[in-house]
Short mmCIF file of N, CA and C in Angstrom, two decimals:
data_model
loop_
_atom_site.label_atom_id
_atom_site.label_comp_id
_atom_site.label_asym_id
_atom_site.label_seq_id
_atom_site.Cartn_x
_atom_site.Cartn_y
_atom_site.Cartn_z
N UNK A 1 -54.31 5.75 -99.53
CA UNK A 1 -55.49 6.58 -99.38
C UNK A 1 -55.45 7.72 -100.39
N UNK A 2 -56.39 8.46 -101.06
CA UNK A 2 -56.31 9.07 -102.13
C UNK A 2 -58.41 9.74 -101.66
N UNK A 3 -58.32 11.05 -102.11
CA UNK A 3 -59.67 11.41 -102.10
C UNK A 3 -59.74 11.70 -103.71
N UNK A 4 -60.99 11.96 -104.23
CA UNK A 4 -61.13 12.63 -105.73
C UNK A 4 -62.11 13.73 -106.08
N UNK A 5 -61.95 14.31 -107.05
CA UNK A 5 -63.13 14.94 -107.92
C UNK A 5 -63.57 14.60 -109.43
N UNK A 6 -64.03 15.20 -110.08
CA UNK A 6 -64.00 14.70 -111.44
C UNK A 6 -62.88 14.78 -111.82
N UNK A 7 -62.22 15.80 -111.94
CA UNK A 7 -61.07 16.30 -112.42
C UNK A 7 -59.63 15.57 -111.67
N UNK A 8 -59.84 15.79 -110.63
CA UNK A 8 -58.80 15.83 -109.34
C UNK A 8 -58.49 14.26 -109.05
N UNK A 9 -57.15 14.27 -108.57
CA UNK A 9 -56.75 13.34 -107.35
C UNK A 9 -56.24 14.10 -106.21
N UNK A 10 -55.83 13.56 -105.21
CA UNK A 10 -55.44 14.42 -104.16
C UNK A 10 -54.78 12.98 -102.88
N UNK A 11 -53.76 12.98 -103.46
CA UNK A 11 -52.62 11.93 -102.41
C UNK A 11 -52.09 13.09 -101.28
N UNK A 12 -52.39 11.89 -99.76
CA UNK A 12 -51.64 12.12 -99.32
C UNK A 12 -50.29 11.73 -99.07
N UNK A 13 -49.43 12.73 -99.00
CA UNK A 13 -47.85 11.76 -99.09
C UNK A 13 -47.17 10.96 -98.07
N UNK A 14 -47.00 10.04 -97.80
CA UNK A 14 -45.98 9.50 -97.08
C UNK A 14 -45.05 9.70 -96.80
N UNK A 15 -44.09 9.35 -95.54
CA UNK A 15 -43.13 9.88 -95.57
C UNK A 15 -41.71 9.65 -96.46
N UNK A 16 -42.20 8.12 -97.18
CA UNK A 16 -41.21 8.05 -98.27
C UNK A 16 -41.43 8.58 -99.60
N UNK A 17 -43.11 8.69 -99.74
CA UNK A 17 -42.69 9.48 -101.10
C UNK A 17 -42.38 11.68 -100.29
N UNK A 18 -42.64 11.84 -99.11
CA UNK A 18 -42.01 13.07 -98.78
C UNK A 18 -40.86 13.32 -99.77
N UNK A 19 -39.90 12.63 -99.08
CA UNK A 19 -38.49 11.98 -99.11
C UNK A 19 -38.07 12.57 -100.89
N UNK A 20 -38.80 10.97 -101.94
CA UNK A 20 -38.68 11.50 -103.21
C UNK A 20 -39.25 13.19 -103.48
N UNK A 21 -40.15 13.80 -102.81
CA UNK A 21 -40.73 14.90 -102.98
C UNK A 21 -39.74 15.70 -103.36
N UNK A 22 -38.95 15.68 -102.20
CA UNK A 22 -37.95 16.68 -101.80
C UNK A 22 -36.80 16.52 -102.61
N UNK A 23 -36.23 15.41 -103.03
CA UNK A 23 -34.91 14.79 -103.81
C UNK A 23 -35.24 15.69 -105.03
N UNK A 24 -36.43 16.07 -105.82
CA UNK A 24 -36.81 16.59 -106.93
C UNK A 24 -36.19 15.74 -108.31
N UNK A 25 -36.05 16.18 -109.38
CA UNK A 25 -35.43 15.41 -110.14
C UNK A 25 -36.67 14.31 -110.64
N UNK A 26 -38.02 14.65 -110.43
CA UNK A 26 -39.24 13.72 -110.61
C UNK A 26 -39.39 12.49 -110.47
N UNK A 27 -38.57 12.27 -108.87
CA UNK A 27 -38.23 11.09 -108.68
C UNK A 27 -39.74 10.45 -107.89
N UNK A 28 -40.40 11.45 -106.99
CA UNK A 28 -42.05 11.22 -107.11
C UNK A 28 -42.84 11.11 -107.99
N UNK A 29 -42.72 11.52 -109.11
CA UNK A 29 -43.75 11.50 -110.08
C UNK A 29 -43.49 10.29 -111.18
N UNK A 30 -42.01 9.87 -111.00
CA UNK A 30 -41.72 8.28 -111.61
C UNK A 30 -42.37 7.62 -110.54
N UNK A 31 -42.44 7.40 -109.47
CA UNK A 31 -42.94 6.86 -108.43
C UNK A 31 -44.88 6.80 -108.59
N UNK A 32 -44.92 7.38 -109.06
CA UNK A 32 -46.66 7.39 -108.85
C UNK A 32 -46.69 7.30 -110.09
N UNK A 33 -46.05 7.39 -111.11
CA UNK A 33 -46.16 6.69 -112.16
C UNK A 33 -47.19 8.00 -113.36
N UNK A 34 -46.60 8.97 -112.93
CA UNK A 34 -47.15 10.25 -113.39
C UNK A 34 -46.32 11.27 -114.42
N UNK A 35 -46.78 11.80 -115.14
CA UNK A 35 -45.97 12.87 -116.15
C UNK A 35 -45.43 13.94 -115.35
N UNK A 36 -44.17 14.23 -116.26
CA UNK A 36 -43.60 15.72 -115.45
C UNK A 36 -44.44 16.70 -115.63
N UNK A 37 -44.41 17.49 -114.64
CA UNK A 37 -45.19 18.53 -114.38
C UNK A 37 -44.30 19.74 -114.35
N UNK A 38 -42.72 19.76 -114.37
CA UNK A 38 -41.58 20.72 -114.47
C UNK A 38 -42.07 21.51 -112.86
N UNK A 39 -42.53 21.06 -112.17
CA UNK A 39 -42.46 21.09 -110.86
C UNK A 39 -41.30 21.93 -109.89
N UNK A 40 -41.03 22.73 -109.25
CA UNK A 40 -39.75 23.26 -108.58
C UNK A 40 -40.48 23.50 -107.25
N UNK A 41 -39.37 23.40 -106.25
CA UNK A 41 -39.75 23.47 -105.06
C UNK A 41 -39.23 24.63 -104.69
N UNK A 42 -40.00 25.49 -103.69
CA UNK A 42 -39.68 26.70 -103.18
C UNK A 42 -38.98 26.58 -102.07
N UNK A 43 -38.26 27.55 -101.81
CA UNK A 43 -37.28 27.79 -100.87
C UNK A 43 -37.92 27.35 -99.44
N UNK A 44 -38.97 28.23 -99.03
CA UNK A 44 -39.70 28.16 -97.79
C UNK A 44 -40.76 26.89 -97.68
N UNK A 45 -40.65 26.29 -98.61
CA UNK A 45 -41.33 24.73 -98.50
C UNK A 45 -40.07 23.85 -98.22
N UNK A 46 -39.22 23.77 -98.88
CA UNK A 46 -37.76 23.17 -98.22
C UNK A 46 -37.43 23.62 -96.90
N UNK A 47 -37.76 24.99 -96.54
CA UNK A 47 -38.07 24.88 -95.05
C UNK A 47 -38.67 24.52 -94.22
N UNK A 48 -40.16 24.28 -94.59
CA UNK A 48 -40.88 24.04 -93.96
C UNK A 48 -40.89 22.42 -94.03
N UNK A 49 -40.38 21.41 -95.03
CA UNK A 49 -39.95 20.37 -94.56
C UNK A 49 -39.00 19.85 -93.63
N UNK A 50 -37.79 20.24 -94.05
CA UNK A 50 -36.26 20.05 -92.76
C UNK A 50 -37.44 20.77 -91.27
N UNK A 51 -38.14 21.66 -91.13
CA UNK A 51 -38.42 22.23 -89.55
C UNK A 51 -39.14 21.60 -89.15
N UNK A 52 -40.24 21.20 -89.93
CA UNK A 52 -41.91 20.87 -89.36
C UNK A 52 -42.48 19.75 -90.12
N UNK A 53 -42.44 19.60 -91.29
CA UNK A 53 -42.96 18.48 -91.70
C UNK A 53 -42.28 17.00 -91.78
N UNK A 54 -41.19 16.87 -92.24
CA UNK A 54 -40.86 15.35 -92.10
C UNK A 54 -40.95 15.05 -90.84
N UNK A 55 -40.51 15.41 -89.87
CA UNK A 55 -40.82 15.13 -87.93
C UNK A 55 -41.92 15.13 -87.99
N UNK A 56 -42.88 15.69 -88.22
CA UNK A 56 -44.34 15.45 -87.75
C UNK A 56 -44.92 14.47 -88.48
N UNK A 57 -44.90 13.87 -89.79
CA UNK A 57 -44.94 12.91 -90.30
C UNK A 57 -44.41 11.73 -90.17
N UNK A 58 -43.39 11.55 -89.83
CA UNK A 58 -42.49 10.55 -89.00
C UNK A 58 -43.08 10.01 -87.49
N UNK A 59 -43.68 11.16 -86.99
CA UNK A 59 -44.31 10.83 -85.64
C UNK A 59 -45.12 9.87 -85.23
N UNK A 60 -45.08 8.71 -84.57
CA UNK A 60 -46.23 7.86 -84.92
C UNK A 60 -47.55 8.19 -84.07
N UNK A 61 -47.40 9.32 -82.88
CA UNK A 61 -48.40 9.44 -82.50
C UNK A 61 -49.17 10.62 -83.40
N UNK A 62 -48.91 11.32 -84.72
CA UNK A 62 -49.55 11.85 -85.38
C UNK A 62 -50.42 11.28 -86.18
N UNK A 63 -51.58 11.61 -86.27
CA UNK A 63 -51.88 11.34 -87.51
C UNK A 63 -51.72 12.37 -88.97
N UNK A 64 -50.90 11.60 -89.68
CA UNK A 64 -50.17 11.96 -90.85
C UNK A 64 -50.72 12.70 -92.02
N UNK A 65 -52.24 12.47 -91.76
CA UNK A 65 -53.12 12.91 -92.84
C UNK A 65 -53.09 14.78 -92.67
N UNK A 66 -52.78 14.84 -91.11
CA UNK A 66 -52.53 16.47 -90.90
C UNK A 66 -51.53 17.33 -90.65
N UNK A 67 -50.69 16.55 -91.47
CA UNK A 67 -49.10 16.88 -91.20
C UNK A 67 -48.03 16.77 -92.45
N UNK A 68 -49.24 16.01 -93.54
CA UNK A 68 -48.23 16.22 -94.87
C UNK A 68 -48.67 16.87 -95.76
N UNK A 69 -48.29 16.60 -96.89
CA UNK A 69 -48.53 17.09 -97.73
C UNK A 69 -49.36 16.33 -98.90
N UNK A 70 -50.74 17.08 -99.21
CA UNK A 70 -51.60 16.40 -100.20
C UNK A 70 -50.93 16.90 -101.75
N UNK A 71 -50.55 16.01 -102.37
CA UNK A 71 -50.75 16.36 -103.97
C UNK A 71 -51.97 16.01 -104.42
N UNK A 72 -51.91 17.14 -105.46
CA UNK A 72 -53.18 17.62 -106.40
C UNK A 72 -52.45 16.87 -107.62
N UNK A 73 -53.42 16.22 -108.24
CA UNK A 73 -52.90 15.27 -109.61
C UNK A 73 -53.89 15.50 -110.43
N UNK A 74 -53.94 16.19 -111.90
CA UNK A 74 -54.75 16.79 -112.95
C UNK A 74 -55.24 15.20 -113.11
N UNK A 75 -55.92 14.56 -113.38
CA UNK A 75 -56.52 12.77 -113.84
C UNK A 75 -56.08 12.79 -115.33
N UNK A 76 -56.70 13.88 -115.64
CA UNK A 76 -56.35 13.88 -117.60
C UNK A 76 -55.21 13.85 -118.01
N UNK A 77 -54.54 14.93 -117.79
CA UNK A 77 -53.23 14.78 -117.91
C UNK A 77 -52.04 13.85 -117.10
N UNK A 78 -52.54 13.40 -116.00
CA UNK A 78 -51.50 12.86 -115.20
C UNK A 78 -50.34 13.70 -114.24
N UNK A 79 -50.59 15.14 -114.31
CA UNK A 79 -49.56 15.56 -114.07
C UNK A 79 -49.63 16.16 -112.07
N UNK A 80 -48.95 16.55 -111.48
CA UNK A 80 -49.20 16.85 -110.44
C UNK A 80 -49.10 18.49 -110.78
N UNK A 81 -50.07 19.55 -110.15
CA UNK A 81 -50.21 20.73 -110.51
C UNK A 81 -50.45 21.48 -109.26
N UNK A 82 -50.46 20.98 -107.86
CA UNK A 82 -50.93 21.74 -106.56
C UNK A 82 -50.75 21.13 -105.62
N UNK A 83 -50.29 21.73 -104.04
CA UNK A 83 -49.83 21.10 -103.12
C UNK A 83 -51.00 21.86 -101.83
N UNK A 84 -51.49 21.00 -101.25
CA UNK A 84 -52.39 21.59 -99.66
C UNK A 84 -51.57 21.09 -98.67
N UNK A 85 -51.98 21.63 -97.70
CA UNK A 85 -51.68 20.68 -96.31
C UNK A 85 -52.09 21.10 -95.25
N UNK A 86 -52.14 20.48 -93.91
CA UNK A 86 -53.04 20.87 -92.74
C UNK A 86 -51.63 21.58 -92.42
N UNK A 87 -51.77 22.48 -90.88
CA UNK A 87 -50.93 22.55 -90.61
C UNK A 87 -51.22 22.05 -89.31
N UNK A 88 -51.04 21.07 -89.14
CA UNK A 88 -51.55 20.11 -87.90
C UNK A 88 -52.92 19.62 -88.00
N UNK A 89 -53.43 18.86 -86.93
CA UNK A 89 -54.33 18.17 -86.22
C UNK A 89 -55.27 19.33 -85.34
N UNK A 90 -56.63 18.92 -85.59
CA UNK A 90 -57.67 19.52 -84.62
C UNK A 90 -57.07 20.31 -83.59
N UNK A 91 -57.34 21.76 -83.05
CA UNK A 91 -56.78 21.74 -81.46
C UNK A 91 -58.70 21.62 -80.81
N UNK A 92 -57.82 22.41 -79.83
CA UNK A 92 -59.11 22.64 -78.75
C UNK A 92 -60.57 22.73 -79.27
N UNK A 93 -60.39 24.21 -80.43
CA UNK A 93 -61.78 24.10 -80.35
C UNK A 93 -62.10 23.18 -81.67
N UNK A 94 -61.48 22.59 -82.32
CA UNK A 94 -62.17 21.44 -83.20
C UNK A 94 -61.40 22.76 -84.51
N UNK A 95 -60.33 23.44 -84.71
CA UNK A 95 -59.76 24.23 -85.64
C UNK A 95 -58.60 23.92 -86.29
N UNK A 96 -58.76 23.48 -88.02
CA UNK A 96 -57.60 23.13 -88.24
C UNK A 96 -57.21 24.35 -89.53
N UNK A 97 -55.98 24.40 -89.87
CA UNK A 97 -55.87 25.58 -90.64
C UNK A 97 -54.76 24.73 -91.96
N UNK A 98 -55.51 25.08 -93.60
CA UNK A 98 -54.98 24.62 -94.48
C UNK A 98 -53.84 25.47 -95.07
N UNK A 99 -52.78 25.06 -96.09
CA UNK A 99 -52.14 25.91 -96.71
C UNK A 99 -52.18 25.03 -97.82
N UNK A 100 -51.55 26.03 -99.12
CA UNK A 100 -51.80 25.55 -100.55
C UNK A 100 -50.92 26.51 -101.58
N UNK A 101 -50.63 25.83 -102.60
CA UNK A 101 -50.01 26.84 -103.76
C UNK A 101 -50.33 25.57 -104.76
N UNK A 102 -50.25 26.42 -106.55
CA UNK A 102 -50.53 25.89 -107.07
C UNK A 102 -49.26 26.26 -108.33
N UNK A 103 -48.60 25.03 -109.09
CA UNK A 103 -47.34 24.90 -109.53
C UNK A 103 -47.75 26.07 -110.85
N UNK A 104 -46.77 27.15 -110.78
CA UNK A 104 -46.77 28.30 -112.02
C UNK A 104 -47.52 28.00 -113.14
N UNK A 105 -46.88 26.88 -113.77
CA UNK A 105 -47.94 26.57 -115.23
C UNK A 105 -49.17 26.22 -115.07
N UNK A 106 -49.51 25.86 -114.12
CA UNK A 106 -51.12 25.87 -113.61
C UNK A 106 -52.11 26.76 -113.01
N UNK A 107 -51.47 27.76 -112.48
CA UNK A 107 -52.36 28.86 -112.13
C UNK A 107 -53.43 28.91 -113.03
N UNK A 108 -54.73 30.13 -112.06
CA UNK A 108 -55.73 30.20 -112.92
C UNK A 108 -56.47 29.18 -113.56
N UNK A 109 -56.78 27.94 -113.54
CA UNK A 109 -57.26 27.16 -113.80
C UNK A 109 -58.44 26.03 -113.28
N UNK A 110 -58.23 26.73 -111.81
CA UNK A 110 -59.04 26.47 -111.08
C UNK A 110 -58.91 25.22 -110.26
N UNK A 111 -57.91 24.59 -110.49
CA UNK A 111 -57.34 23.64 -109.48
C UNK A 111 -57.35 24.12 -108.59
N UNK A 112 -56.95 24.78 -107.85
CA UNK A 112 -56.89 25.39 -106.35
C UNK A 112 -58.14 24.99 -105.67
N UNK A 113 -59.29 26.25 -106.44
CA UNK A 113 -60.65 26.37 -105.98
C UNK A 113 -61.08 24.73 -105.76
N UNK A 114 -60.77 23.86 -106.71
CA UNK A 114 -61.56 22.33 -106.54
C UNK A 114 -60.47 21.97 -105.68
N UNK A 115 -59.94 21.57 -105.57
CA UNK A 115 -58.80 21.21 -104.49
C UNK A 115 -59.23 21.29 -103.16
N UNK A 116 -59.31 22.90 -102.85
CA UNK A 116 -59.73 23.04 -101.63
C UNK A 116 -61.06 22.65 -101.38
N UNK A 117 -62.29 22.33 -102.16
CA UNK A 117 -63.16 21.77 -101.68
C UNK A 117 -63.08 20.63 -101.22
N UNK A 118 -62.60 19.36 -102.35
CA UNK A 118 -62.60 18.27 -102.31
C UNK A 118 -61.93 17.97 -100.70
N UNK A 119 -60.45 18.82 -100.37
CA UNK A 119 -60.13 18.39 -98.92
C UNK A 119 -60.76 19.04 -97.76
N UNK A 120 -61.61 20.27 -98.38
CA UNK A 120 -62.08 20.54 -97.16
C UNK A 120 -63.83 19.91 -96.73
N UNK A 121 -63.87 19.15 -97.50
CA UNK A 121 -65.51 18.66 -97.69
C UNK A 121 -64.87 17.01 -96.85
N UNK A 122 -63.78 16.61 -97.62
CA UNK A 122 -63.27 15.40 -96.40
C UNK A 122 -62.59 15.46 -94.90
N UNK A 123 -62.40 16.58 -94.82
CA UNK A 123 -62.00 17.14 -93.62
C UNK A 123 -63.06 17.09 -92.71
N UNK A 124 -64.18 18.00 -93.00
CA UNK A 124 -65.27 17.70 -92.19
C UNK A 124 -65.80 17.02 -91.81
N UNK A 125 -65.71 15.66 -92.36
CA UNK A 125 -66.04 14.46 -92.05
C UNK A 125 -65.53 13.87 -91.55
N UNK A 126 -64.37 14.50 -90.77
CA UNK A 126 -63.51 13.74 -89.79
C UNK A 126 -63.73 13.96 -88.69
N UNK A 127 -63.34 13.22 -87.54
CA UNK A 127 -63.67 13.50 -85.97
C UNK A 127 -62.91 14.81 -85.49
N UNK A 128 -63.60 15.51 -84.49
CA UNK A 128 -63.48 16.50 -84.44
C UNK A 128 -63.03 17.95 -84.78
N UNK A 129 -63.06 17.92 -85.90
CA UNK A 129 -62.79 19.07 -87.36
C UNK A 129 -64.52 20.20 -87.23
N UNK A 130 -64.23 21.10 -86.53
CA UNK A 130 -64.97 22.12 -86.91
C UNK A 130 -65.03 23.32 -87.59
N UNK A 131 -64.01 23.54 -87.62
CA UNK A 131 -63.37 24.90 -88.50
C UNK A 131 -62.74 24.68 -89.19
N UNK A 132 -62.42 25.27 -90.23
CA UNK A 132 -61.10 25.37 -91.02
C UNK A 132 -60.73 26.82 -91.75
N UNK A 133 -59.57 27.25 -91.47
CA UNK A 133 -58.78 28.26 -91.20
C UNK A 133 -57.94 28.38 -92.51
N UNK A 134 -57.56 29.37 -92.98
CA UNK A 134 -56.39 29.76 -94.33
C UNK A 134 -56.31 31.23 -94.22
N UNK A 135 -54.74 31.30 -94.66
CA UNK A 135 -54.33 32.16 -93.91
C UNK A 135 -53.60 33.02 -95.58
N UNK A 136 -53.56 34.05 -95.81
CA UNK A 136 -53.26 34.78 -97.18
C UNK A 136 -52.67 35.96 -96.86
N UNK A 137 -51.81 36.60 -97.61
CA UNK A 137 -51.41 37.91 -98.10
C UNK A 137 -53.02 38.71 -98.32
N UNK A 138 -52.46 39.87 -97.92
CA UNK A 138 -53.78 40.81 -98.13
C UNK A 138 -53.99 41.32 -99.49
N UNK A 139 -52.74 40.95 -100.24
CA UNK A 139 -53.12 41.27 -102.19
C UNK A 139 -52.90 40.02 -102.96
N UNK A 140 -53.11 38.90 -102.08
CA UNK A 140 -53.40 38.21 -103.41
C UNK A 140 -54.54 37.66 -103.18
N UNK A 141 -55.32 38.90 -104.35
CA UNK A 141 -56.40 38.62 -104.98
C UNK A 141 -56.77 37.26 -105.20
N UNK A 142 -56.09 36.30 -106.02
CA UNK A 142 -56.82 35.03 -106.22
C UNK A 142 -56.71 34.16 -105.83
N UNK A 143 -55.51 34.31 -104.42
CA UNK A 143 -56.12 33.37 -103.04
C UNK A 143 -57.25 33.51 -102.68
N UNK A 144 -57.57 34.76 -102.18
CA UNK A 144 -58.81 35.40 -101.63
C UNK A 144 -60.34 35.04 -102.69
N UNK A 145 -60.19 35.37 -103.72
CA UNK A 145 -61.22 34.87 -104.59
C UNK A 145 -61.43 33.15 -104.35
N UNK A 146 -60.16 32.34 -104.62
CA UNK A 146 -60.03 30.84 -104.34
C UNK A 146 -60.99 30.77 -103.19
N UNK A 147 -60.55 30.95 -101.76
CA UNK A 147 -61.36 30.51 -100.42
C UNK A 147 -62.51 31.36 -100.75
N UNK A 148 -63.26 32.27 -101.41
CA UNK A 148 -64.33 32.90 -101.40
C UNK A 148 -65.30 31.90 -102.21
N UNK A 149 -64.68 31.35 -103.65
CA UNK A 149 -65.25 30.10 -104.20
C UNK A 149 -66.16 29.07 -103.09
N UNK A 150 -65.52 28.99 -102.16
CA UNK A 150 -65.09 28.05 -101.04
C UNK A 150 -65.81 28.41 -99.67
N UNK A 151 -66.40 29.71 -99.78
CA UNK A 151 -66.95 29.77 -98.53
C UNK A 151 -66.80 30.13 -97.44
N UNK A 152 -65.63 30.48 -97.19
CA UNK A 152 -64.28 30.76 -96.62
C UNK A 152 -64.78 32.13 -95.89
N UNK A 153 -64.53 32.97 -95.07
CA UNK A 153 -65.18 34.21 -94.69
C UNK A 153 -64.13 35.05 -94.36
N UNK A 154 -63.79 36.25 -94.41
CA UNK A 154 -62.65 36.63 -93.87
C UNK A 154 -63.33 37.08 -92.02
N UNK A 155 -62.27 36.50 -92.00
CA UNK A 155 -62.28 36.41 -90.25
C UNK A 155 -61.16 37.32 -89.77
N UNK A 156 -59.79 37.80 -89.98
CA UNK A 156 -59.45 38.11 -89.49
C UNK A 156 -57.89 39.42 -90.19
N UNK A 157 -57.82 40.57 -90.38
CA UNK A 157 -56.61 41.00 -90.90
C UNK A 157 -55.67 41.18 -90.44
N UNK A 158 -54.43 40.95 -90.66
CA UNK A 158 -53.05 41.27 -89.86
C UNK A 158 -52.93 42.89 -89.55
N UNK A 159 -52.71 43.11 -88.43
CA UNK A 159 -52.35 44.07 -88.02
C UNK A 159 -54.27 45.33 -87.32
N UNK A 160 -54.86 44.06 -87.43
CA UNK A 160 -56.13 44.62 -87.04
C UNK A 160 -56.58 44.22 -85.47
#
């Protein structure tokens, strides 16, 4: 399964290419048959795999599409340049909440901004998806600009 834009691809990962994700060493991006992107994984994404994501992806009563991780793949170049992901499945009131970063040499370029449309325009079109939620630092500016692209409203400040 794969969604697109002009520009964009946007895989979701499996739990075996997770797996290569994490091994690093561009052992995913030989796998998808893609250029290095000099790619590095952050500390708190290696966390957030070992805690929450490979188990919830592994799960078979999940569905996986809201529990991994989407790569962002430039088409032109081939390269992978941005990572989204749900952080779960629908709850109650039909609310799911995205997260995202986009790999250093790519900033500013506007991958993000198309990114988040493309998954949040297929999101909605899923069964019971009414909201969607993202969650930012209060200074970074071009998160905040990104979801503003996007439509995004601020709903809510920490410590308010």
């Amino acid at each position: 399964m794969q969604i697109e834009s002009d520009r964009l691809l946007l895989i979701p990962l499996t739990y075996e290419h997770l797996i290569l994700y994490l091994q690093g060493e561009q052992k995913l991006e030989r796998a998808l048959n893609l250029e290095d992107s000099g790619r590095t994984i952050s500390p708190e994404l290696i966390e957030a795999f070992h805690e929450t994501i490979l188990m919830a992806v592994a799960n078979p009563e999940n569905d996986y599409l809201y529990y991994t991780l989407w790569n962002v793949i430039d088409k032109s170049s081939r390269q992978m340049v941005a990572d989204l992901c749900f952080k779960g499945g629908p709850n109650a009131k039909g609310e799911i909440e995205i997260g995202y970063g986009t790999y250093p040499p790519f900033t500013g370029k506007g991958y993000m901004t198309d990114a988040i449309q493309v998954l949040v325009n297929w999101a909605f079109e899923q069964p019971g998806v009414k909201t969607i939620l993202a969650e930012t630092e209060s200074t970074n500016t071009a998160s905040h600009r990104t979801l503003e692209k996007n439509n995004f409203s601020p709903f809510k400040v920490k410590g308010e």
